[in-house]
Coordinates of C-alpha atoms in Angstrom, one line a residue:
Chain A
M1 CA -0.3 0.0 0.0
L2 CA 3.0 2.3 0.9
V3 CA 4.5 1.7 -2.7
F4 CA 1.2 2.3 -4.1
A5 CA 0.4 5.5 -2.4
L6 CA 4.0 7.0 -3.5
R7 CA 3.5 6.1 -6.9
R8 CA 0.0 7.7 -6.9
A9 CA 1.5 10.8 -4.8
F10 CA 4.3 10.9 -7.7
Q11 CA 1.1 10.9 -10.3
I12 CA -0.6 14.1 -8.9
V13 CA 2.5 16.3 -9.2
P14 CA 1.8 17.1 -12.8
V15 CA -2.0 17.4 -12.0
I16 CA -1.2 19.9 -9.2
I17 CA 1.5 21.8 -11.7
G18 CA -1.5 21.7 -14.3
V19 CA -3.9 23.3 -11.7
T20 CA -1.7 26.5 -11.1
I21 CA -1.1 26.9 -14.9
A22 CA -5.0 26.6 -15.4
T23 CA -5.3 29.4 -12.2
F24 CA -2.5 31.3 -13.6
L25 CA -4.3 31.6 -17.2
L26 CA -7.5 32.7 -15.5
A27 CA -5.9 35.7 -14.9
K28 CA -4.4 35.8 -18.4
I29 CA -8.0 35.8 -20.3
I30 CA -9.5 38.7 -18.5
P31 CA -10.2 41.2 -21.2
G32 CA -8.4 44.5 -21.1
D33 CA -5.6 45.7 -18.6
P34 CA -5.2 42.9 -15.9
A35 CA -4.1 45.9 -13.3
D36 CA -7.6 47.7 -13.9
M37 CA -9.1 44.4 -12.8
L38 CA -6.8 43.2 -10.2
L39 CA -7.0 46.4 -8.2
G40 CA -10.4 47.7 -9.0
A41 CA -11.2 50.8 -10.8
T42 CA -10.3 53.2 -8.0
A43 CA -7.0 52.2 -8.0
S44 CA -3.9 55.0 -8.5
E45 CA -1.8 55.0 -11.7
E46 CA 1.1 54.3 -9.5
A47 CA -0.4 51.2 -7.5
K48 CA -1.6 50.1 -11.6
E49 CA 2.3 50.2 -12.5
A50 CA 3.6 48.6 -9.3
L51 CA 1.1 45.8 -9.5
R52 CA 2.4 45.3 -13.3
L53 CA 6.1 45.1 -12.0
S54 CA 5.6 42.5 -9.1
M55 CA 3.3 40.4 -11.4
G56 CA 5.8 40.9 -14.2
L57 CA 3.4 41.9 -16.9
H58 CA 6.0 43.4 -19.0
E59 CA 7.9 40.3 -18.9
P60 CA 7.0 36.9 -21.1
A61 CA 4.4 34.5 -20.0
Y62 CA 6.4 31.7 -18.8
V63 CA 8.6 34.4 -16.3
Q64 CA 5.1 35.6 -15.4
Y65 CA 4.0 32.1 -14.7
L66 CA 7.2 31.4 -12.4
I67 CA 6.9 34.7 -10.2
Y68 CA 2.9 33.3 -9.8
V69 CA 4.0 29.8 -8.7
G70 CA 6.8 31.7 -6.5
N71 CA 4.4 33.6 -4.8
L72 CA 2.4 30.8 -4.3
L73 CA 5.0 29.0 -2.7
Q74 CA 5.7 32.0 -0.2
G75 CA 1.5 31.6 0.5
D76 CA 1.2 34.6 -1.3
L77 CA -2.2 34.3 -3.2
G78 CA -2.6 38.0 -4.1
Q79 CA -5.0 41.2 -2.6
S80 CA -8.6 40.7 -2.2
F81 CA -9.9 44.2 -2.7
T82 CA -13.2 43.2 -1.5
F83 CA -12.0 42.3 2.0
A84 CA -8.7 44.8 1.5
Q85 CA -7.0 41.7 2.9
P86 CA -4.3 39.3 1.4
V87 CA -6.5 36.1 -0.3
A88 CA -4.7 33.5 1.9
T89 CA -6.1 35.3 5.1
V90 CA -9.6 35.4 3.7
I91 CA -9.4 32.0 2.5
L92 CA -7.7 30.7 5.7
D93 CA -10.4 32.4 8.0
R94 CA -13.5 30.8 6.2
L95 CA -11.5 27.4 5.0
G96 CA -13.0 25.8 8.4
N97 CA -16.4 26.6 7.9
T98 CA -16.7 25.1 4.5
A99 CA -15.0 22.4 5.6
L100 CA -17.4 21.7 8.6
L101 CA -20.4 22.1 6.0
A102 CA -18.9 19.8 3.7
V103 CA -18.2 17.2 6.2
A104 CA -21.9 17.7 7.7
A105 CA -23.2 17.1 4.6
I106 CA -20.9 13.9 3.3
I107 CA -21.9 12.2 6.5
L108 CA -25.5 12.7 5.9
A109 CA -25.3 11.7 2.2
A110 CA -23.1 8.4 3.0
I111 CA -25.2 7.2 5.7
V112 CA -28.8 8.3 4.4
G113 CA -27.3 7.4 0.6
V114 CA -26.2 3.8 1.6
A115 CA -29.3 2.8 3.3
A116 CA -31.4 3.9 1.0
G117 CA -29.5 2.3 -1.9
T118 CA -29.3 -1.1 0.2
W119 CA -33.0 -1.0 0.8
A120 CA -34.1 -0.6 -2.7
A121 CA -31.6 -3.3 -3.5
L122 CA -33.2 -5.6 -1.5
K123 CA -36.1 -5.7 -3.5
P124 CA -35.2 -5.0 -7.0
G125 CA -38.0 -3.7 -9.2
S126 CA -40.4 -3.1 -6.4
L127 CA -42.6 -0.3 -5.7
R128 CA -39.8 1.3 -3.1
D129 CA -37.2 0.5 -5.7
Q130 CA -38.6 2.4 -8.4
S131 CA -39.7 5.0 -5.8
L132 CA -36.0 5.5 -5.2
S133 CA -35.6 5.8 -8.7
V134 CA -38.1 8.5 -8.9
V135 CA -36.2 10.5 -6.0
V136 CA -33.0 10.1 -7.1
L137 CA -34.1 11.7 -10.6
F138 CA -35.6 14.6 -8.9
F139 CA -32.7 14.8 -6.5
N140 CA -30.0 15.1 -9.6
S141 CA -32.6 17.4 -11.6
M142 CA -32.7 20.0 -9.0
P143 CA -30.4 22.8 -8.8
S144 CA -29.4 22.9 -5.0
F145 CA -30.0 26.7 -4.8
W146 CA -33.6 25.9 -5.6
L147 CA -33.9 23.0 -3.0
G148 CA -32.4 25.5 -0.5
L149 CA -35.0 28.3 -1.1
V150 CA -37.7 25.8 -0.6
L151 CA -36.2 24.5 2.7
I152 CA -36.0 28.1 3.8
M153 CA -39.6 28.6 2.8
I154 CA -40.8 25.7 4.8
F155 CA -39.0 25.2 7.5
G156 CA -37.7 28.8 8.1
L157 CA -40.5 31.1 7.4
H158 CA -43.5 29.3 7.6
L159 CA -43.1 26.2 10.3
R160 CA -40.5 28.9 11.8
L161 CA -38.6 25.6 13.0
L162 CA -34.9 26.3 12.1
P163 CA -32.2 29.1 11.6
V164 CA -32.0 30.2 8.0
A165 CA -28.9 32.2 7.7
G166 CA -25.5 32.1 9.0
M167 CA -23.8 30.0 11.7
Q168 CA -25.0 31.8 14.9
S169 CA -27.9 33.7 16.1
V170 CA -27.8 37.4 16.2
G171 CA -26.8 39.0 19.7
G172 CA -24.5 35.7 20.6
G173 CA -24.3 32.4 20.0
D174 CA -25.9 29.9 22.4
G175 CA -22.7 27.4 21.6
V176 CA -22.8 24.1 19.9
L177 CA -26.7 23.5 20.0
S178 CA -27.3 27.0 17.9
L179 CA -24.9 26.1 15.5
I180 CA -26.0 22.6 14.5
A181 CA -29.3 24.3 14.1
H182 CA -28.0 26.5 11.9
M183 CA -26.3 23.5 9.9
I184 CA -29.2 21.3 9.5
L185 CA -30.6 23.1 6.3
P186 CA -27.4 23.8 4.4
S187 CA -26.1 20.6 5.1
I188 CA -29.6 19.0 3.4
T189 CA -29.2 21.3 0.5
L190 CA -25.7 20.3 0.2
A191 CA -26.1 16.6 0.7
A192 CA -29.3 16.1 -1.6
W193 CA -27.3 15.6 -4.9
S194 CA -24.4 13.6 -3.3
L195 CA -27.0 11.7 -1.6
A196 CA -28.9 10.5 -4.8
T197 CA -25.7 9.6 -6.5
I198 CA -24.5 7.2 -3.7
A199 CA -28.0 5.9 -3.5
R200 CA -28.1 4.9 -6.8
M201 CA -24.2 3.6 -7.1
T202 CA -24.8 1.4 -3.7
R203 CA -27.9 -0.3 -5.2
S204 CA -26.0 -0.9 -8.7
S205 CA -23.1 -1.8 -7.0
L206 CA -24.9 -4.2 -4.6
L207 CA -27.1 -5.8 -7.8
E208 CA -23.6 -6.3 -9.3
V209 CA -22.2 -8.8 -6.3
I210 CA -25.7 -10.1 -5.5
N211 CA -25.6 -12.4 -8.6
S212 CA -21.8 -13.8 -7.6
D213 CA -21.7 -17.5 -6.3
Y214 CA -21.0 -16.4 -2.6
V215 CA -24.2 -14.6 -2.6
R216 CA -25.8 -17.8 -4.1
T217 CA -24.1 -20.1 -1.7
A218 CA -25.3 -18.0 1.5
R219 CA -29.0 -18.2 0.1
A220 CA -28.8 -21.8 -0.3
K221 CA -27.8 -22.0 3.0
G222 CA -31.1 -20.8 3.7
M223 CA -29.9 -17.5 5.1
R224 CA -32.3 -14.7 5.5
E225 CA -32.0 -12.3 2.5
S226 CA -31.5 -9.0 4.7
R227 CA -28.4 -11.0 6.2
V228 CA -27.2 -12.1 2.9
V229 CA -27.0 -8.4 1.9
L230 CA -25.7 -6.9 4.7
R231 CA -23.3 -9.5 5.6
H232 CA -22.2 -11.1 2.5
A233 CA -22.9 -8.4 -0.3
L234 CA -22.4 -5.0 1.3
P235 CA -18.8 -5.4 2.2
N236 CA -17.8 -6.6 -1.1
A237 CA -19.5 -3.6 -2.6
M238 CA -17.7 -1.5 -0.1
P239 CA -14.7 -0.5 -2.3
Q240 CA -16.8 1.2 -4.9
I241 CA -19.3 2.7 -2.9
I242 CA -16.2 4.1 -0.9
T243 CA -15.0 5.9 -4.1
V244 CA -18.2 7.5 -5.1
I245 CA -18.5 8.8 -1.7
G246 CA -14.9 10.3 -1.9
M247 CA -15.5 11.6 -5.3
Q248 CA -18.4 13.3 -3.8
M249 CA -16.6 14.9 -0.9
G250 CA -14.8 17.1 -3.5
F251 CA -17.9 18.2 -5.6
L252 CA -19.1 19.1 -2.1
L253 CA -16.5 21.5 -1.3
S254 CA -17.3 23.4 -4.9
G255 CA -21.1 22.8 -4.1
A256 CA -20.5 25.0 -0.8
V257 CA -20.4 28.2 -3.3
L258 CA -24.2 27.8 -3.9
T259 CA -25.3 26.3 -0.7
E260 CA -23.2 29.0 1.4
T261 CA -24.7 31.8 -0.9
I262 CA -28.4 30.9 -0.2
F263 CA -27.7 30.2 3.6
S264 CA -25.2 33.3 4.2
W265 CA -22.7 30.6 5.8
P266 CA -19.4 32.3 6.0
G267 CA -17.2 30.0 4.3
I268 CA -15.2 30.3 1.0
G269 CA -18.4 29.7 -1.3
L270 CA -19.8 32.8 0.3
A271 CA -16.5 35.1 -0.1
M272 CA -16.0 33.8 -3.7
Y273 CA -19.7 35.0 -4.5
Q274 CA -19.2 38.1 -3.0
A275 CA -16.0 38.4 -5.3
I276 CA -18.3 37.9 -8.3
S277 CA -20.4 41.2 -8.2
T278 CA -17.1 43.2 -7.6
R279 CA -15.1 41.2 -10.0
D280 CA -12.2 40.3 -7.3
I281 CA -10.6 37.7 -9.4
P282 CA -7.5 37.4 -7.3
L283 CA -9.8 36.1 -4.5
I284 CA -11.9 33.9 -7.0
Q285 CA -8.4 32.8 -8.5
G286 CA -7.5 32.0 -4.8
G287 CA -10.5 30.2 -4.2
I288 CA -10.4 27.9 -7.3
L289 CA -6.8 27.0 -6.6
I290 CA -7.4 26.1 -2.9
L291 CA -10.6 24.1 -3.7
A292 CA -9.2 22.2 -6.6
L293 CA -6.0 21.4 -4.6
A294 CA -8.3 20.0 -1.8
F295 CA -10.3 18.0 -4.2
V296 CA -6.9 16.6 -5.6
L297 CA -6.0 15.6 -2.4
I298 CA -9.2 14.0 -1.4
N299 CA -9.2 12.1 -4.6
F300 CA -5.4 10.9 -3.9
A301 CA -6.5 9.7 -0.1
V302 CA -9.7 8.0 -1.9
D303 CA -7.5 6.0 -4.3
V304 CA -5.2 5.1 -1.6
L305 CA -8.0 4.0 0.9
Y306 CA -9.6 2.3 -2.0
S307 CA -6.2 0.1 -2.4
Y308 CA -6.2 -0.8 1.1
F309 CA -9.7 -1.9 0.9
N310 CA -9.1 -4.0 -2.4
P311 CA -5.8 -5.2 -2.7
K312 CA -6.3 -6.5 -6.2
I313 CA -5.9 -2.6 -7.5
K314 CA -2.4 -2.3 -9.0
L315 CA -1.4 0.9 -10.3
Chain S
M1 CA -27.2 -9.6 -39.1
T2 CA -29.1 -6.8 -37.6
T3 CA -27.7 -4.2 -40.1
V4 CA -29.2 -6.6 -42.9
I5 CA -32.6 -6.8 -41.4
E6 CA -33.0 -3.1 -41.0
Q7 CA -31.9 -2.2 -44.4
T8 CA -34.3 -4.3 -45.8
V9 CA -37.4 -2.2 -43.6
R10 CA -39.1 0.0 -45.7
P11 CA -38.9 3.3 -44.2
A12 CA -42.1 3.9 -43.0
R13 CA -42.4 1.0 -41.0
R14 CA -38.9 1.9 -39.5
W15 CA -40.5 4.9 -38.5
R16 CA -43.5 3.1 -36.8
R17 CA -41.3 0.8 -35.0
A18 CA -39.0 3.5 -33.5
L19 CA -42.4 5.3 -32.2
G20 CA -43.3 1.9 -31.0
G21 CA -40.2 1.7 -29.1
I22 CA -40.4 5.2 -27.7
L23 CA -44.0 4.5 -26.5
D24 CA -42.8 1.0 -24.5
N25 CA -40.4 3.1 -23.0
P26 CA -42.4 5.4 -20.5
A27 CA -39.5 7.2 -19.3
L28 CA -38.6 8.4 -22.8
A29 CA -41.9 9.5 -23.7
I30 CA -42.6 11.6 -20.9
G31 CA -38.9 13.2 -21.3
L32 CA -39.8 14.0 -24.9
G33 CA -43.1 15.0 -24.4
I34 CA -42.1 17.5 -21.9
L35 CA -39.2 18.6 -24.2
A36 CA -42.1 19.1 -26.9
V37 CA -44.3 21.5 -24.6
I38 CA -40.7 23.5 -24.0
V39 CA -39.7 23.7 -27.5
F40 CA -43.1 24.6 -28.5
A41 CA -43.0 27.6 -26.0
A42 CA -39.8 28.8 -27.2
V43 CA -40.8 28.7 -30.7
F44 CA -43.8 30.5 -30.2
A45 CA -42.9 32.6 -27.5
D46 CA -44.0 35.6 -29.0
W47 CA -47.5 34.7 -29.7
I48 CA -48.5 32.5 -26.6
S49 CA -46.9 34.7 -23.9
P50 CA -50.0 36.9 -22.4
F51 CA -47.8 39.8 -21.9
D52 CA -44.4 41.4 -22.9
P53 CA -42.0 39.9 -20.6
L54 CA -39.9 42.9 -20.0
R55 CA -42.8 45.4 -19.7
A56 CA -42.2 46.6 -15.9
N57 CA -45.6 47.6 -13.9
P58 CA -45.0 49.3 -10.8
L59 CA -48.2 49.7 -9.7
A60 CA -48.8 45.9 -10.1
R61 CA -45.8 44.5 -8.0
Y62 CA -45.4 40.7 -6.4
K63 CA -49.2 40.2 -7.7
G64 CA -49.8 36.1 -6.4
V65 CA -50.5 33.1 -8.4
F66 CA -53.9 33.3 -10.2
S67 CA -54.3 37.0 -9.9
G68 CA -56.4 38.2 -12.8
W69 CA -54.7 37.7 -16.0
N70 CA -51.5 37.4 -14.6
L71 CA -51.5 33.4 -14.0
L72 CA -48.4 33.1 -12.1
G73 CA -48.5 36.3 -10.7
T74 CA -45.7 39.2 -11.1
D75 CA -42.4 39.8 -9.9
E76 CA -40.7 42.8 -8.1
L77 CA -41.1 45.3 -11.1
G78 CA -44.8 44.1 -11.9
R79 CA -43.5 41.7 -15.0
D80 CA -45.8 39.0 -15.6
I81 CA -43.9 35.9 -14.6
L82 CA -45.9 33.6 -16.9
S83 CA -44.5 35.5 -19.8
R84 CA -40.9 35.8 -18.7
L85 CA -41.1 32.0 -18.1
I86 CA -42.3 31.2 -21.8
H87 CA -39.7 33.6 -23.0
G88 CA -37.2 32.1 -20.7
T89 CA -37.6 29.1 -22.3
R90 CA -35.2 30.2 -25.3
Y91 CA -32.7 30.8 -23.0
A92 CA -32.9 27.6 -21.1
L93 CA -32.5 25.4 -24.4
L94 CA -30.0 27.4 -25.5
V95 CA -27.6 27.2 -22.7
A96 CA -28.2 23.8 -22.1
I97 CA -27.9 22.5 -26.0
V98 CA -25.7 25.2 -27.3
P99 CA -22.8 24.2 -25.1
T100 CA -23.2 20.3 -25.2
V101 CA -23.2 20.4 -29.2
I102 CA -20.2 22.2 -29.2
A103 CA -18.2 20.2 -26.4
L104 CA -19.2 17.1 -28.1
G105 CA -18.0 18.2 -31.2
I106 CA -14.2 19.4 -29.6
G107 CA -14.1 16.7 -26.9
G108 CA -15.3 14.1 -29.5
L109 CA -12.7 15.2 -31.9
L110 CA -10.0 15.0 -29.5
G111 CA -11.2 11.8 -28.1
M112 CA -11.1 10.2 -31.4
I113 CA -7.6 11.7 -32.4
A114 CA -6.2 10.2 -28.9
G115 CA -8.0 6.6 -29.1
Y116 CA -7.4 6.4 -33.0
I117 CA -3.6 7.5 -33.0
G118 CA -3.0 6.6 -29.8
G119 CA 0.6 6.9 -28.4
F120 CA 2.2 10.1 -27.4
V121 CA -0.7 12.2 -28.7
D122 CA -3.1 10.0 -26.9
T123 CA -0.7 10.4 -23.5
V124 CA -0.8 14.6 -23.9
I125 CA -4.2 15.0 -24.6
M126 CA -5.5 12.7 -21.7
R127 CA -3.0 14.5 -19.3
F128 CA -4.7 17.5 -20.7
F129 CA -8.1 16.0 -19.6
D130 CA -6.7 14.8 -16.1
I131 CA -5.7 18.4 -15.1
M132 CA -9.3 19.4 -16.2
F133 CA -10.6 16.9 -14.1
A134 CA -8.8 18.1 -11.1
F135 CA -11.5 21.2 -11.2
P136 CA -14.7 20.5 -10.1
G137 CA -16.9 21.8 -13.0
I138 CA -19.0 24.3 -11.4
L139 CA -15.9 26.0 -9.8
L140 CA -13.5 26.2 -12.9
A141 CA -17.0 27.5 -15.1
L142 CA -17.4 30.5 -12.4
G143 CA -13.6 31.3 -12.7
I144 CA -13.9 31.6 -16.5
S145 CA -16.8 33.3 -16.5
A146 CA -15.9 35.7 -13.8
A147 CA -12.6 36.3 -15.7
L148 CA -14.3 37.1 -19.1
G149 CA -17.0 39.1 -17.4
P150 CA -20.5 38.2 -17.0
G151 CA -22.7 37.3 -20.1
L152 CA -24.2 34.8 -22.1
S153 CA -21.2 34.2 -24.5
S154 CA -18.6 34.0 -21.5
M155 CA -21.3 31.5 -20.1
I156 CA -21.4 29.4 -22.7
I157 CA -17.5 29.3 -23.4
A158 CA -16.8 28.4 -19.7
M159 CA -19.9 25.4 -19.9
V160 CA -17.9 24.2 -23.1
V161 CA -14.2 24.3 -21.4
V162 CA -15.4 22.5 -18.3
T163 CA -17.5 19.7 -20.1
V164 CA -15.5 19.1 -23.0
P165 CA -12.8 16.3 -20.9
A166 CA -15.8 14.0 -20.4
F167 CA -16.7 13.9 -23.7
G168 CA -13.3 13.4 -24.9
R169 CA -12.7 10.4 -22.7
I170 CA -16.2 8.8 -23.3
V171 CA -15.4 8.9 -26.9
R172 CA -11.8 8.0 -27.0
G173 CA -13.1 4.8 -24.7
A174 CA -15.6 4.0 -27.1
V175 CA -13.2 4.3 -30.0
L176 CA -10.6 2.0 -28.4
Q177 CA -13.5 -0.6 -28.0
V178 CA -14.6 0.1 -31.5
K179 CA -10.6 -0.2 -32.9
E180 CA -10.4 -3.9 -31.8
E181 CA -13.6 -5.1 -33.8
V182 CA -12.8 -7.5 -36.7
F183 CA -14.5 -5.2 -39.6
I184 CA -11.8 -2.5 -38.7
E185 CA -9.4 -5.1 -39.2
A186 CA -10.9 -5.4 -42.5
S187 CA -10.8 -2.3 -43.6
H188 CA -7.1 -1.9 -42.6
A189 CA -6.5 -5.2 -44.4
L190 CA -8.5 -4.1 -47.6
G191 CA -6.1 -1.1 -47.5
F192 CA -8.7 1.8 -46.6
R193 CA -7.1 5.1 -45.6
A194 CA -7.1 6.0 -41.9
R195 CA -9.3 9.2 -42.5
R196 CA -11.8 6.9 -44.2
I197 CA -11.8 4.0 -41.4
A198 CA -11.9 6.9 -38.8
L199 CA -15.1 8.8 -40.4
R200 CA -16.9 5.8 -42.2
H201 CA -16.3 3.0 -39.7
I202 CA -15.4 4.2 -36.5
L203 CA -17.6 7.5 -36.3
P204 CA -20.9 5.8 -36.8
N205 CA -20.1 3.2 -34.3
I206 CA -19.5 5.7 -31.6
L207 CA -22.4 7.8 -32.0
G208 CA -24.6 5.8 -29.7
P209 CA -22.5 6.3 -26.4
A210 CA -22.1 10.0 -27.7
I211 CA -25.9 10.9 -28.1
V212 CA -26.7 9.1 -24.8
Y213 CA -23.8 11.1 -22.7
G214 CA -24.3 14.3 -24.5
T215 CA -28.3 13.8 -23.5
L216 CA -27.2 13.5 -19.8
Q217 CA -24.8 16.4 -20.3
T218 CA -27.4 18.3 -21.7
G219 CA -29.8 17.8 -18.2
R220 CA -26.7 18.7 -16.3
N221 CA -26.2 21.6 -18.3
V222 CA -29.5 23.0 -17.4
I223 CA -28.4 23.1 -13.5
L224 CA -25.0 24.1 -14.4
S225 CA -26.0 27.3 -16.6
S226 CA -28.8 28.0 -14.0
S227 CA -26.4 27.9 -11.1
L228 CA -24.2 30.0 -13.1
S229 CA -27.2 32.7 -13.7
F230 CA -27.9 32.3 -9.9
L231 CA -24.5 33.5 -9.2
G232 CA -24.9 36.5 -11.7
L233 CA -22.6 35.3 -14.3
G234 CA -25.4 34.4 -16.9
P235 CA -27.6 37.0 -19.1
Q236 CA -27.9 39.9 -17.2
P237 CA -31.1 41.7 -16.1
P238 CA -33.8 42.6 -17.5
A239 CA -33.1 39.2 -19.7
P240 CA -36.0 36.7 -18.6
E241 CA -33.3 33.8 -17.5
W242 CA -34.8 31.5 -15.4
G243 CA -31.7 31.1 -12.7
Q244 CA -31.3 34.7 -12.9
M245 CA -35.3 35.3 -12.0
L246 CA -34.9 32.8 -9.5
S247 CA -31.8 34.6 -7.9
S248 CA -33.6 38.4 -7.9
G249 CA -36.9 37.0 -6.8
R250 CA -34.9 35.4 -3.7
T251 CA -35.3 39.0 -1.6
A252 CA -39.0 38.2 -1.4
L253 CA -39.0 34.7 -0.1
A254 CA -41.0 35.7 2.9
T255 CA -43.9 37.5 1.2
A256 CA -43.9 36.5 -2.4
A257 CA -42.3 33.0 -2.4
H258 CA -43.7 32.1 -5.7
V259 CA -41.6 34.8 -7.8
A260 CA -38.4 32.5 -6.9
T261 CA -39.9 29.0 -6.6
I262 CA -41.9 29.2 -9.9
P263 CA -38.7 29.5 -11.9
G264 CA -36.9 27.0 -9.7
L265 CA -39.5 24.7 -10.7
A266 CA -39.1 25.3 -14.5
I267 CA -35.4 24.5 -14.1
V268 CA -36.3 21.3 -12.5
V269 CA -38.8 20.3 -15.1
L270 CA -36.4 20.8 -17.9
A271 CA -33.9 19.0 -16.2
V272 CA -36.0 16.0 -15.9
A273 CA -37.2 15.9 -19.1
F274 CA -33.5 15.5 -20.3
N275 CA -32.4 12.9 -17.9
L276 CA -35.5 10.8 -18.7
I277 CA -34.5 11.3 -22.3
G278 CA -30.7 10.0 -21.6
D279 CA -31.9 7.5 -19.7
G280 CA -34.4 6.7 -22.0
A281 CA -31.8 6.9 -24.8
R282 CA -29.5 4.4 -23.1
D283 CA -32.1 1.7 -22.5
Y284 CA -32.9 2.0 -26.0
L285 CA -29.6 2.3 -27.9
D286 CA -27.7 -0.1 -25.4
P287 CA -30.2 -3.2 -24.3
R288 CA -27.2 -4.6 -22.7
F289 CA -27.0 -1.8 -20.0
N290 CA -30.9 -2.7 -19.5
K291 CA -30.4 -6.0 -18.6
Q292 CA -27.6 -5.2 -16.3
R293 CA -29.8 -2.7 -14.3
D294 CA -32.2 -5.0 -13.9

């Protein structure tokens, strides 16, 4: 497994370099003078010229890229003019909040998704199996921000059961309970798409192993169907299910942009949304870079886990 | 064998059989039915919408559903929501279908080149795709739209860029599979030129998976485009674009919930239609997959 991990780690190096090239190019495709864009319309000519020099805008593109990477390695992601702070500070302050929401959502999606998928696979073709397909279809066809609005409307505005914005109540937080209450609706919103995907994949990977010989043997022994599925089929379908869950984790980090915007959740996504309206490109660039790197690293971790659970996999 | 039989069937009967196939597949039929209604609304929007979608009426703001002639009420500027919804079908279909077609063209070409030529070219193209896959789609699309400046064309460019790699991979995989078939070997043996083999023999055989994936991607594009619009990166106000309508109606959620929820519902319906068509097309074009699922 260690060899696998090292080999896989070696493979992601070019991907990470590619990611930095792509985020570097984002600033290059801005129409017009990047200095205007990056500093905002109000900046002085001197400040713009200083930025042009520091970014090496008078240099050839590859030098500019090397300067960009050099800055990244020193933790310099540029300056956000929306927040009047370094981009790295803005992101670091909010990374925890985004991760908290994403982790809550993945736990919800994994538990409910695997349970629903297993429940449907117990009786393929039955009414409950078909109703799961319908639910999956709707969850996969629903923009998360719309689901968020509907949840806010029902649970926040009509039933007045749950808070609908931010992380803590106005006028001082009441600690963990208040935080959990604030997390419920955003987590459901963020989890919906992944939950449907995980349920669908659990169902199909279970149905695949259910046709194996050892499952037939277990049934021939007269074992109860639920026990056959839970004890024999599910553990063997697990590697595939774990891969899907891991991939969803990465998507959840990016789905945070929409969910955080709807629920005013103070994470990277909300900051990026605020950056869109002011065209604060360095912040958007930095947010994309950090979330993409997180995505790459999570996928790496999932692959290593996968090889641990499934030693047949060789690179 | 099947191709021989199909060629002998008269065109009229073939159509009838295709129609029968669609009706046998309720998901496909429902999806196509919904899409037909939406396409009808888009084509005849100028005739069927009761009001001008852009005409504001400050005296009739936030009218509820079924209030007089405004069947679905009015929005924050007193504009008729139904008329905006009907005109919005044009944007919705445009931003769902156009990026899919362009991405299918570019991705398909790259995938065919990678799969057919192989070797170094294949490695370069696939590594490029790997890097693109390192970005969660919506994030990269958000970055590209924001950098190019909000608007319809930058949104379409962004959507094309983020969806090209998936099409490339699908087509490359299909090409690699078809390349091993005996009839391709025979074409080589007959001395056909590479271009002829690629266009006349490989292309027709990879269209199935490409079409299925394209339809499913169109459904995802409905959501991706409305998400970008919701974030303020799509067509700008006062354009009657669904994601944009939802975004601007969100401020009045407590008093006039229908302003934001109705456009959202329209997005869901369109996405459901494309997903049903995609699933149906997969069952229809690839019966093996159907059996596997059951």
